[in-house]
């Protein structure tokens, strides 16, 4: 009786504590260990893109219906980006700033003609009075003072005019710069549009090519991969290889798959590596050739064989 | 595999994408871990209480209190392990003493037997659930390893259908498989540590109780000699 009563408290307590320990553990896992593989996925995407013509048919040799199926939906979203750049509000900002600077020059010439006549009449009056001055010294002095005042006013007006002209010039310069900037923007937009169009064109061509790449291409790609895998097993890559250089050979093959000649077509730049690949091709001698004569005809008399040491990196196209 | 395409793979996503055997292994290990932590806390409280009560009783006992008085007090309040041993031994001693025609040697033997029985019962209570901790500590790493091996097997099997094998295609599978090993270790390490700690604590309690039994037998023998 007693122990049962005693246990009840600690049992609940320890159950809660155990739960708390696990909760803590999971929080630590979820928030402490958040792995980001964004860089990786980007690399994977790039790889697939580069090897699109060769590798895609390799991976889907049998489900040929699947290969064309994803392609038709792709052109459907692609036309969408074309209308998008058209309604892009880039033409809109051009009219907006233009009306703004245009009204500015209009008020500027207006104040200038208004003040100019005032300043011209003032000097004209003392010029007329000057010939009469010879009579009285007082008048002369008064006139002189008037003249001085007029001159001062003139100077002041001139300074004002100069300042206004300067302001107008500055505004004009600013407008010109604005216009140039807008023109530049427009040109850049045009360039982006045209490059987009070009990309779309090339994409469509690629798609068309991929569509045209039928069963034959898929099989050829598959056997290329099989042959490359067999050769890869024999290649001993020298340790000082940098990057992913490609060596291209022309290989003469008998119908049985036996290699009769290996001729270097395009060196990788590293003669030791070239030699290693040559030996590997010879060592892999009965190469696995397809049974289908139509497919075998792609390999059989001679075939071009290119080899890159690091298969997980994209091979630089020759 | 599918996780390779997701940009952000967290532990949760790994677990969700894992295959069914790996998920089962993870669930089993989670349950084992939960139970072992439960028992760890349960035992921790129980052992703390036992040590406290034993300390208290020993202090009272060796303070030279009257045995009859102690015996009555023990019967009333919630008793610790050592008190129950004392109660069993002294109760038997009194009962046998009251009966005529029982020799002092027989009385002492009876009291000893009663104490031994009580001691066995107490030990059984103290050691309960410890075998579970031992099992979790020794087996769950293997269970986790099984999940990992299974997951890696599947990851490599998935590779066989791909023409160009890259690390990025295997890595998520291996990562999700290794979660099982991590889980196994998470369940095992606390269980092993707790098991070792608690066996040591119980050993110490056992020695204390055994020496108390011997000393108490000596006291009873002296009392019997005095009475005779």
PDB file of C-alpha atoms in Angstrom, chain B residues 16-152:
ATOM      1  CA  UNK B  16      10.152  11.585 -43.064  1.00  0.00           C
ATOM      2  CA  UNK B  17      11.950  10.429 -46.207  1.00  0.00           C
ATOM      3  CA  UNK B  18      13.462   7.359 -44.528  1.00  0.00           C
ATOM      4  CA  UNK B  19      12.280   3.912 -45.524  1.00  0.00           C
ATOM      5  CA  UNK B  20       9.826   1.931 -43.393  1.00  0.00           C
ATOM      6  CA  UNK B  21      12.359  -0.327 -41.598  1.00  0.00           C
ATOM      7  CA  UNK B  22      14.439   2.694 -40.685  1.00  0.00           C
ATOM      8  CA  UNK B  23      11.311   4.446 -39.408  1.00  0.00           C
ATOM      9  CA  UNK B  24      10.382   1.398 -37.316  1.00  0.00           C
ATOM     10  CA  UNK B  25      13.884   1.250 -35.880  1.00  0.00           C
ATOM     11  CA  UNK B  26      13.694   4.925 -35.026  1.00  0.00           C
ATOM     12  CA  UNK B  27      10.307   4.497 -33.346  1.00  0.00           C
ATOM     13  CA  UNK B  28      11.583   1.523 -31.344  1.00  0.00           C
ATOM     14  CA  UNK B  29      14.660   3.426 -30.239  1.00  0.00           C
ATOM     15  CA  UNK B  30      12.593   6.444 -29.323  1.00  0.00           C
ATOM     16  CA  UNK B  31      10.327   4.303 -27.158  1.00  0.00           C
ATOM     17  CA  UNK B  32      13.347   2.600 -25.549  1.00  0.00           C
ATOM     18  CA  UNK B  33      14.963   5.951 -24.912  1.00  0.00           C
ATOM     19  CA  UNK B  34      11.792   7.337 -23.364  1.00  0.00           C
ATOM     20  CA  UNK B  35      11.347   4.315 -21.094  1.00  0.00           C
ATOM     21  CA  UNK B  36      14.986   4.311 -20.058  1.00  0.00           C
ATOM     22  CA  UNK B  37      14.855   7.996 -19.180  1.00  0.00           C
ATOM     23  CA  UNK B  38      11.684   7.377 -17.228  1.00  0.00           C
ATOM     24  CA  UNK B  39      13.358   4.621 -15.222  1.00  0.00           C
ATOM     25  CA  UNK B  40      16.466   6.753 -14.819  1.00  0.00           C
ATOM     26  CA  UNK B  41      14.469   9.482 -13.101  1.00  0.00           C
ATOM     27  CA  UNK B  42      12.361   6.963 -11.172  1.00  0.00           C
ATOM     28  CA  UNK B  43      15.442   5.206  -9.835  1.00  0.00           C
ATOM     29  CA  UNK B  44      17.125   8.496  -9.124  1.00  0.00           C
ATOM     30  CA  UNK B  45      14.272   9.584  -6.855  1.00  0.00           C
ATOM     31  CA  UNK B  46      13.951   6.139  -5.241  1.00  0.00           C
ATOM     32  CA  UNK B  47      17.665   5.794  -4.516  1.00  0.00           C
ATOM     33  CA  UNK B  48      17.924   9.318  -3.184  1.00  0.00           C
ATOM     34  CA  UNK B  49      15.061   8.590  -0.842  1.00  0.00           C
ATOM     35  CA  UNK B  50      16.579   5.249   0.217  1.00  0.00           C
ATOM     36  CA  UNK B  51      19.954   6.816   1.023  1.00  0.00           C
ATOM     37  CA  UNK B  52      18.300   9.628   2.951  1.00  0.00           C
ATOM     38  CA  UNK B  53      16.126   7.283   4.993  1.00  0.00           C
ATOM     39  CA  UNK B  54      19.066   4.978   5.705  1.00  0.00           C
ATOM     40  CA  UNK B  55      21.207   7.871   6.889  1.00  0.00           C
ATOM     41  CA  UNK B  56      18.382   9.057   9.110  1.00  0.00           C
ATOM     42  CA  UNK B  57      17.726   5.626  10.607  1.00  0.00           C
ATOM     43  CA  UNK B  58      21.386   4.839  11.231  1.00  0.00           C
ATOM     44  CA  UNK B  59      21.826   8.128  13.031  1.00  0.00           C
ATOM     45  CA  UNK B  60      18.796   7.400  15.191  1.00  0.00           C
ATOM     46  CA  UNK B  61      19.820   3.813  15.832  1.00  0.00           C
ATOM     47  CA  UNK B  62      23.396   4.535  16.845  1.00  0.00           C
ATOM     48  CA  UNK B  63      22.333   7.502  18.953  1.00  0.00           C
ATOM     49  CA  UNK B  64      21.539   4.850  21.558  1.00  0.00           C
ATOM     50  CA  UNK B  65      17.769   5.028  21.405  1.00  0.00           C
ATOM     51  CA  UNK B  66      15.718   2.391  23.198  1.00  0.00           C
ATOM     52  CA  UNK B  67      15.098  -0.522  20.787  1.00  0.00           C
ATOM     53  CA  UNK B  68      11.495  -1.003  21.929  1.00  0.00           C
ATOM     54  CA  UNK B  69      10.784   2.677  21.391  1.00  0.00           C
ATOM     55  CA  UNK B  70      12.413   2.614  17.949  1.00  0.00           C
ATOM     56  CA  UNK B  71      10.399  -0.468  16.989  1.00  0.00           C
ATOM     57  CA  UNK B  72       7.117   1.219  17.827  1.00  0.00           C
ATOM     58  CA  UNK B  73       8.107   4.380  15.978  1.00  0.00           C
ATOM     59  CA  UNK B  74       9.095   2.454  12.841  1.00  0.00           C
ATOM     60  CA  UNK B  75       5.718   0.749  12.687  1.00  0.00           C
ATOM     61  CA  UNK B  76       3.944   4.098  12.558  1.00  0.00           C
ATOM     62  CA  UNK B  77       5.695   6.217   9.960  1.00  0.00           C
ATOM     63  CA  UNK B  78       6.629   5.505   6.311  1.00  0.00           C
ATOM     64  CA  UNK B  79       9.730   3.387   6.662  1.00  0.00           C
ATOM     65  CA  UNK B  80      12.938   3.123   4.693  1.00  0.00           C
ATOM     66  CA  UNK B  81      14.621  -0.114   3.635  1.00  0.00           C
ATOM     67  CA  UNK B  82      16.850  -0.461   6.671  1.00  0.00           C
ATOM     68  CA  UNK B  83      13.996   0.320   9.052  1.00  0.00           C
ATOM     69  CA  UNK B  84      11.934  -2.472   7.552  1.00  0.00           C
ATOM     70  CA  UNK B  85      14.839  -4.898   8.043  1.00  0.00           C
ATOM     71  CA  UNK B  86      15.155  -3.767  11.648  1.00  0.00           C
ATOM     72  CA  UNK B  87      11.387  -4.123  12.110  1.00  0.00           C
ATOM     73  CA  UNK B  88      11.354  -7.663  10.712  1.00  0.00           C
ATOM     74  CA  UNK B  89      14.354  -8.784  12.765  1.00  0.00           C
ATOM     75  CA  UNK B  90      13.307  -7.201  16.062  1.00  0.00           C
ATOM     76  CA  UNK B  91       9.660  -8.279  15.651  1.00  0.00           C
ATOM     77  CA  UNK B  92      10.723 -11.883  15.147  1.00  0.00           C
ATOM     78  CA  UNK B  93      13.098 -11.611  18.123  1.00  0.00           C
ATOM     79  CA  UNK B  94      10.292 -10.365  20.399  1.00  0.00           C
ATOM     80  CA  UNK B  95       7.846 -13.003  19.190  1.00  0.00           C
ATOM     81  CA  UNK B  96      10.304 -15.842  19.724  1.00  0.00           C
ATOM     82  CA  UNK B  97      11.389 -14.482  23.077  1.00  0.00           C
ATOM     83  CA  UNK B  98       7.806 -14.503  24.282  1.00  0.00           C
ATOM     84  CA  UNK B  99       7.404 -18.198  23.435  1.00  0.00           C
ATOM     85  CA  UNK B 100       8.588 -20.493  26.183  1.00  0.00           C
ATOM     86  CA  UNK B 101      11.024 -23.275  25.485  1.00  0.00           C
ATOM     87  CA  UNK B 102      12.911 -21.601  22.678  1.00  0.00           C
ATOM     88  CA  UNK B 103      16.640 -21.392  23.239  1.00  0.00           C
ATOM     89  CA  UNK B 104      18.497 -18.087  22.855  1.00  0.00           C
ATOM     90  CA  UNK B 105      20.449 -19.533  19.922  1.00  0.00           C
ATOM     91  CA  UNK B 106      17.207 -20.463  18.127  1.00  0.00           C
ATOM     92  CA  UNK B 107      15.770 -17.012  18.826  1.00  0.00           C
ATOM     93  CA  UNK B 108      18.829 -15.364  17.280  1.00  0.00           C
ATOM     94  CA  UNK B 109      18.690 -17.678  14.273  1.00  0.00           C
ATOM     95  CA  UNK B 110      15.038 -16.828  13.717  1.00  0.00           C
ATOM     96  CA  UNK B 111      15.666 -13.106  13.925  1.00  0.00           C
ATOM     97  CA  UNK B 112      18.536 -13.429  11.461  1.00  0.00           C
ATOM     98  CA  UNK B 113      16.396 -15.353   9.001  1.00  0.00           C
ATOM     99  CA  UNK B 114      13.640 -12.776   9.220  1.00  0.00           C
ATOM    100  CA  UNK B 115      16.146  -9.985   8.575  1.00  0.00           C
ATOM    101  CA  UNK B 116      17.645 -11.858   5.652  1.00  0.00           C
ATOM    102  CA  UNK B 117      14.229 -12.272   4.068  1.00  0.00           C
ATOM    103  CA  UNK B 118      13.381  -8.607   4.524  1.00  0.00           C
ATOM    104  CA  UNK B 119      16.771  -7.676   3.076  1.00  0.00           C
ATOM    105  CA  UNK B 120      16.129  -9.800  -0.020  1.00  0.00           C
ATOM    106  CA  UNK B 121      12.764  -8.132  -0.541  1.00  0.00           C
ATOM    107  CA  UNK B 122      14.244  -4.672  -0.211  1.00  0.00           C
ATOM    108  CA  UNK B 123      17.054  -5.492  -2.608  1.00  0.00           C
ATOM    109  CA  UNK B 124      14.528  -6.730  -5.133  1.00  0.00           C
ATOM    110  CA  UNK B 125      12.661  -3.434  -4.904  1.00  0.00           C
ATOM    111  CA  UNK B 126      15.834  -1.392  -5.230  1.00  0.00           C
ATOM    112  CA  UNK B 127      17.137  -3.335  -8.206  1.00  0.00           C
ATOM    113  CA  UNK B 128      13.866  -3.247 -10.149  1.00  0.00           C
ATOM    114  CA  UNK B 129      14.129  -1.763 -13.681  1.00  0.00           C
ATOM    115  CA  UNK B 130      17.922  -1.870 -13.647  1.00  0.00           C
ATOM    116  CA  UNK B 131      18.021  -4.838 -16.084  1.00  0.00           C
ATOM    117  CA  UNK B 132      15.962  -2.753 -18.503  1.00  0.00           C
ATOM    118  CA  UNK B 133      18.567   0.010 -18.406  1.00  0.00           C
ATOM    119  CA  UNK B 134      21.297  -2.575 -18.991  1.00  0.00           C
ATOM    120  CA  UNK B 135      19.434  -4.017 -21.961  1.00  0.00           C
ATOM    121  CA  UNK B 136      18.803  -0.635 -23.552  1.00  0.00           C
ATOM    122  CA  UNK B 137      22.426   0.334 -22.985  1.00  0.00           C
ATOM    123  CA  UNK B 138      23.817  -2.747 -24.662  1.00  0.00           C
ATOM    124  CA  UNK B 139      21.263  -3.445 -27.388  1.00  0.00           C
ATOM    125  CA  UNK B 140      20.113  -0.096 -28.740  1.00  0.00           C
ATOM    126  CA  UNK B 141      23.430   0.700 -30.514  1.00  0.00           C
ATOM    127  CA  UNK B 142      22.991  -2.551 -32.428  1.00  0.00           C
ATOM    128  CA  UNK B 143      19.393  -1.745 -33.253  1.00  0.00           C
ATOM    129  CA  UNK B 144      20.495   1.669 -34.517  1.00  0.00           C
ATOM    130  CA  UNK B 145      23.274   0.050 -36.501  1.00  0.00           C
ATOM    131  CA  UNK B 146      20.729  -2.270 -38.073  1.00  0.00           C
ATOM    132  CA  UNK B 147      18.677   0.730 -39.182  1.00  0.00           C
ATOM    133  CA  UNK B 148      21.780   2.385 -40.592  1.00  0.00           C
ATOM    134  CA  UNK B 149      22.891  -0.678 -42.509  1.00  0.00           C
ATOM    135  CA  UNK B 150      19.418  -1.081 -43.932  1.00  0.00           C
ATOM    136  CA  UNK B 151      19.274   2.574 -44.993  1.00  0.00           C
ATOM    137  CA  UNK B 152      22.714   2.435 -46.625  1.00  0.00           C
TER     138      UNK B 152
END
